[in-house]
């Protein structure tokens, strides 16, 4: 499961400017789709409609055939994992921050999720390991470390759908590599919608959607799109 469909979707924010007009997109369960195109094209808007941060003005979005309007916020949250540039951690221990992904997670499950996210190494180097407090009264973590904690949380949550926003922050090469590795692992077997900036993501996607303000301009595999341009 994890089939997604946007059917004849129109969308405007409150100011009324039309952002999406008759937008159609089908993503099969487990498929990896990259959204590419200029800033302002509507890529993050598309991603925010799926977890219902906003509702469509017309048309519908379905998950496994069910209109998202009929799915509870709780259930949507369980089924969709979101990786964004900005990570907000609450003032608690690292373990509790990861544990947010699943109620009643065991210590072993939390450790395993941290390991999958390539986070265990830096966590074990901290004075109190998993029990280290983060936030104002605790340690200050780097952007990359926070990102890995948020990825660990998603491993634990184990959603069938992923939204990845690659808006590239200034990460050092080693951190970038760690994060790319864990994101590749995370997206295995999950339906993945990525706002793609990295060439590797674009190359490894099953379908690449190029859109601008006028909607989808091109769609296909990397080979198909490159082949076309070569002609
Ligand atoms: P992209 O992700 O491709 O850069 P966005 O989805 O962020 O594109 O933006 C598409 C359009 O929607 C832009 O014109 C942007 O200014 C507008 N927009 C984005 N978010 C909001 C918002 N919260 N309220 C009003 N307009 C918005
Ligand atoms: P979780 O409960 O796993 O943290 P959420 O669904 O609450 O996941 O949020 C996932 C991400 O989406 C968070 O990084 C949050 O900042 C972002 N987010 C939440 N609500 C909105 C919104 N209305 N618009 C844009 N982004 C949002």
JSON list of N, CA and C in Angstrom, two decimals, residues 10 31 43 45 53 56 62-63 65 73-74 87 108 113 116 118-120 129 132 149 161 176 195 212 224 231:
[
{"chain": "A", "resi": 10, "resn": "UNK", "atom": "N", "xyz": [-7.03, 21.76, -7.98]},
{"chain": "A", "resi": 10, "resn": "UNK", "atom": "CA", "xyz": [-6.80, 23.20, -8.04]},
{"chain": "A", "resi": 10, "resn": "UNK", "atom": "C", "xyz": [-6.44, 23.63, -6.63]},
{"chain": "A", "resi": 31, "resn": "UNK", "atom": "N", "xyz": [6.95, 3.70, -5.19]},
{"chain": "A", "resi": 31, "resn": "UNK", "atom": "CA", "xyz": [7.63, 4.44, -6.25]},
{"chain": "A", "resi": 31, "resn": "UNK", "atom": "C", "xyz": [8.32, 5.69, -5.69]},
{"chain": "A", "resi": 43, "resn": "UNK", "atom": "N", "xyz": [6.22, 23.22, -5.85]},
{"chain": "A", "resi": 43, "resn": "UNK", "atom": "CA", "xyz": [6.68, 21.91, -5.38]},
{"chain": "A", "resi": 43, "resn": "UNK", "atom": "C", "xyz": [6.34, 21.70, -3.90]},
{"chain": "A", "resi": 45, "resn": "UNK", "atom": "N", "xyz": [4.15, 23.32, -2.18]},
{"chain": "A", "resi": 45, "resn": "UNK", "atom": "CA", "xyz": [2.69, 23.35, -2.03]},
{"chain": "A", "resi": 45, "resn": "UNK", "atom": "C", "xyz": [2.12, 21.96, -2.26]},
{"chain": "A", "resi": 53, "resn": "UNK", "atom": "N", "xyz": [-1.78, 19.99, 5.36]},
{"chain": "A", "resi": 53, "resn": "UNK", "atom": "CA", "xyz": [-1.45, 21.27, 6.00]},
{"chain": "A", "resi": 53, "resn": "UNK", "atom": "C", "xyz": [-2.37, 22.34, 5.38]},
{"chain": "A", "resi": 56, "resn": "UNK", "atom": "N", "xyz": [-7.19, 21.11, -0.67]},
{"chain": "A", "resi": 56, "resn": "UNK", "atom": "CA", "xyz": [-7.35, 21.48, -2.08]},
{"chain": "A", "resi": 56, "resn": "UNK", "atom": "C", "xyz": [-8.59, 22.37, -2.25]},
{"chain": "A", "resi": 62, "resn": "UNK", "atom": "N", "xyz": [-5.91, 11.21, -3.10]},
{"chain": "A", "resi": 62, "resn": "UNK", "atom": "CA", "xyz": [-6.24, 9.95, -2.43]},
{"chain": "A", "resi": 62, "resn": "UNK", "atom": "C", "xyz": [-4.99, 9.17, -2.03]},
{"chain": "A", "resi": 63, "resn": "UNK", "atom": "N", "xyz": [-5.11, 8.45, -0.94]},
{"chain": "A", "resi": 63, "resn": "UNK", "atom": "CA", "xyz": [-4.09, 7.49, -0.50]},
{"chain": "A", "resi": 63, "resn": "UNK", "atom": "C", "xyz": [-4.77, 6.13, -0.53]},
{"chain": "A", "resi": 65, "resn": "UNK", "atom": "N", "xyz": [-6.67, 5.02, -2.66]},
{"chain": "A", "resi": 65, "resn": "UNK", "atom": "CA", "xyz": [-8.05, 5.19, -3.10]},
{"chain": "A", "resi": 65, "resn": "UNK", "atom": "C", "xyz": [-8.94, 5.99, -2.16]},
{"chain": "A", "resi": 73, "resn": "UNK", "atom": "N", "xyz": [-6.31, 13.37, 11.03]},
{"chain": "A", "resi": 73, "resn": "UNK", "atom": "CA", "xyz": [-4.97, 13.93, 11.15]},
{"chain": "A", "resi": 73, "resn": "UNK", "atom": "C", "xyz": [-4.01, 12.90, 11.76]},
{"chain": "A", "resi": 74, "resn": "UNK", "atom": "N", "xyz": [-4.50, 12.19, 12.77]},
{"chain": "A", "resi": 74, "resn": "UNK", "atom": "CA", "xyz": [-3.68, 11.20, 13.45]},
{"chain": "A", "resi": 74, "resn": "UNK", "atom": "C", "xyz": [-3.21, 10.11, 12.51]},
{"chain": "A", "resi": 87, "resn": "UNK", "atom": "N", "xyz": [14.53, 21.29, 11.61]},
{"chain": "A", "resi": 87, "resn": "UNK", "atom": "CA", "xyz": [14.08, 20.24, 12.52]},
{"chain": "A", "resi": 87, "resn": "UNK", "atom": "C", "xyz": [13.82, 20.87, 13.88]},
{"chain": "A", "resi": 108, "resn": "UNK", "atom": "N", "xyz": [15.60, -0.68, 22.80]},
{"chain": "A", "resi": 108, "resn": "UNK", "atom": "CA", "xyz": [16.23, -1.36, 21.66]},
{"chain": "A", "resi": 108, "resn": "UNK", "atom": "C", "xyz": [15.74, -0.81, 20.33]},
{"chain": "A", "resi": 113, "resn": "UNK", "atom": "N", "xyz": [16.66, 2.45, 15.50]},
{"chain": "A", "resi": 113, "resn": "UNK", "atom": "CA", "xyz": [16.27, 3.55, 14.62]},
{"chain": "A", "resi": 113, "resn": "UNK", "atom": "C", "xyz": [17.40, 4.57, 14.51]},
{"chain": "A", "resi": 116, "resn": "UNK", "atom": "N", "xyz": [20.03, 3.12, 12.21]},
{"chain": "A", "resi": 116, "resn": "UNK", "atom": "CA", "xyz": [19.61, 3.21, 10.80]},
{"chain": "A", "resi": 116, "resn": "UNK", "atom": "C", "xyz": [19.82, 4.63, 10.27]},
{"chain": "A", "resi": 118, "resn": "UNK", "atom": "N", "xyz": [22.15, 6.61, 11.09]},
{"chain": "A", "resi": 118, "resn": "UNK", "atom": "CA", "xyz": [23.56, 7.00, 11.25]},
{"chain": "A", "resi": 118, "resn": "UNK", "atom": "C", "xyz": [23.75, 8.03, 12.37]},
{"chain": "A", "resi": 119, "resn": "UNK", "atom": "N", "xyz": [22.96, 7.90, 13.43]},
{"chain": "A", "resi": 119, "resn": "UNK", "atom": "CA", "xyz": [23.01, 8.86, 14.52]},
{"chain": "A", "resi": 119, "resn": "UNK", "atom": "C", "xyz": [23.67, 8.29, 15.77]},
{"chain": "A", "resi": 120, "resn": "UNK", "atom": "N", "xyz": [23.76, 6.96, 15.83]},
{"chain": "A", "resi": 120, "resn": "UNK", "atom": "CA", "xyz": [24.22, 6.33, 17.06]},
{"chain": "A", "resi": 120, "resn": "UNK", "atom": "C", "xyz": [25.64, 6.76, 17.43]},
{"chain": "A", "resi": 129, "resn": "UNK", "atom": "N", "xyz": [24.83, 10.13, 26.45]},
{"chain": "A", "resi": 129, "resn": "UNK", "atom": "CA", "xyz": [24.29, 9.28, 25.37]},
{"chain": "A", "resi": 129, "resn": "UNK", "atom": "C", "xyz": [22.85, 9.64, 25.03]},
{"chain": "A", "resi": 132, "resn": "UNK", "atom": "N", "xyz": [21.02, 12.37, 26.92]},
{"chain": "A", "resi": 132, "resn": "UNK", "atom": "CA", "xyz": [21.47, 13.77, 26.84]},
{"chain": "A", "resi": 132, "resn": "UNK", "atom": "C", "xyz": [20.28, 14.67, 26.52]},
{"chain": "A", "resi": 149, "resn": "UNK", "atom": "N", "xyz": [18.44, 12.91, 13.98]},
{"chain": "A", "resi": 149, "resn": "UNK", "atom": "CA", "xyz": [17.47, 12.54, 15.01]},
{"chain": "A", "resi": 149, "resn": "UNK", "atom": "C", "xyz": [16.06, 12.50, 14.41]},
{"chain": "A", "resi": 161, "resn": "UNK", "atom": "N", "xyz": [4.58, 6.34, 3.53]},
{"chain": "A", "resi": 161, "resn": "UNK", "atom": "CA", "xyz": [4.80, 7.44, 2.60]},
{"chain": "A", "resi": 161, "resn": "UNK", "atom": "C", "xyz": [5.82, 8.42, 3.17]},
{"chain": "A", "resi": 176, "resn": "UNK", "atom": "N", "xyz": [26.52, 15.40, 4.99]},
{"chain": "A", "resi": 176, "resn": "UNK", "atom": "CA", "xyz": [25.68, 15.25, 3.81]},
{"chain": "A", "resi": 176, "resn": "UNK", "atom": "C", "xyz": [25.64, 13.78, 3.38]},
{"chain": "A", "resi": 195, "resn": "UNK", "atom": "N", "xyz": [11.26, 16.77, -3.09]},
{"chain": "A", "resi": 195, "resn": "UNK", "atom": "CA", "xyz": [11.58, 18.04, -3.75]},
{"chain": "A", "resi": 195, "resn": "UNK", "atom": "C", "xyz": [13.08, 17.96, -3.97]},
{"chain": "A", "resi": 212, "resn": "UNK", "atom": "N", "xyz": [6.75, 24.02, -13.71]},
{"chain": "A", "resi": 212, "resn": "UNK", "atom": "CA", "xyz": [6.94, 25.46, -13.48]},
{"chain": "A", "resi": 212, "resn": "UNK", "atom": "C", "xyz": [5.58, 26.05, -13.14]},
{"chain": "A", "resi": 224, "resn": "UNK", "atom": "N", "xyz": [14.74, 8.89, -20.09]},
{"chain": "A", "resi": 224, "resn": "UNK", "atom": "CA", "xyz": [13.77, 9.46, -21.01]},
{"chain": "A", "resi": 224, "resn": "UNK", "atom": "C", "xyz": [13.96, 10.96, -21.18]},
{"chain": "A", "resi": 231, "resn": "UNK", "atom": "N", "xyz": [18.02, 14.92, -28.45]},
{"chain": "A", "resi": 231, "resn": "UNK", "atom": "CA", "xyz": [17.55, 14.92, -29.84]},
{"chain": "A", "resi": 231, "resn": "UNK", "atom": "C", "xyz": [17.57, 16.32, -30.47]}
]
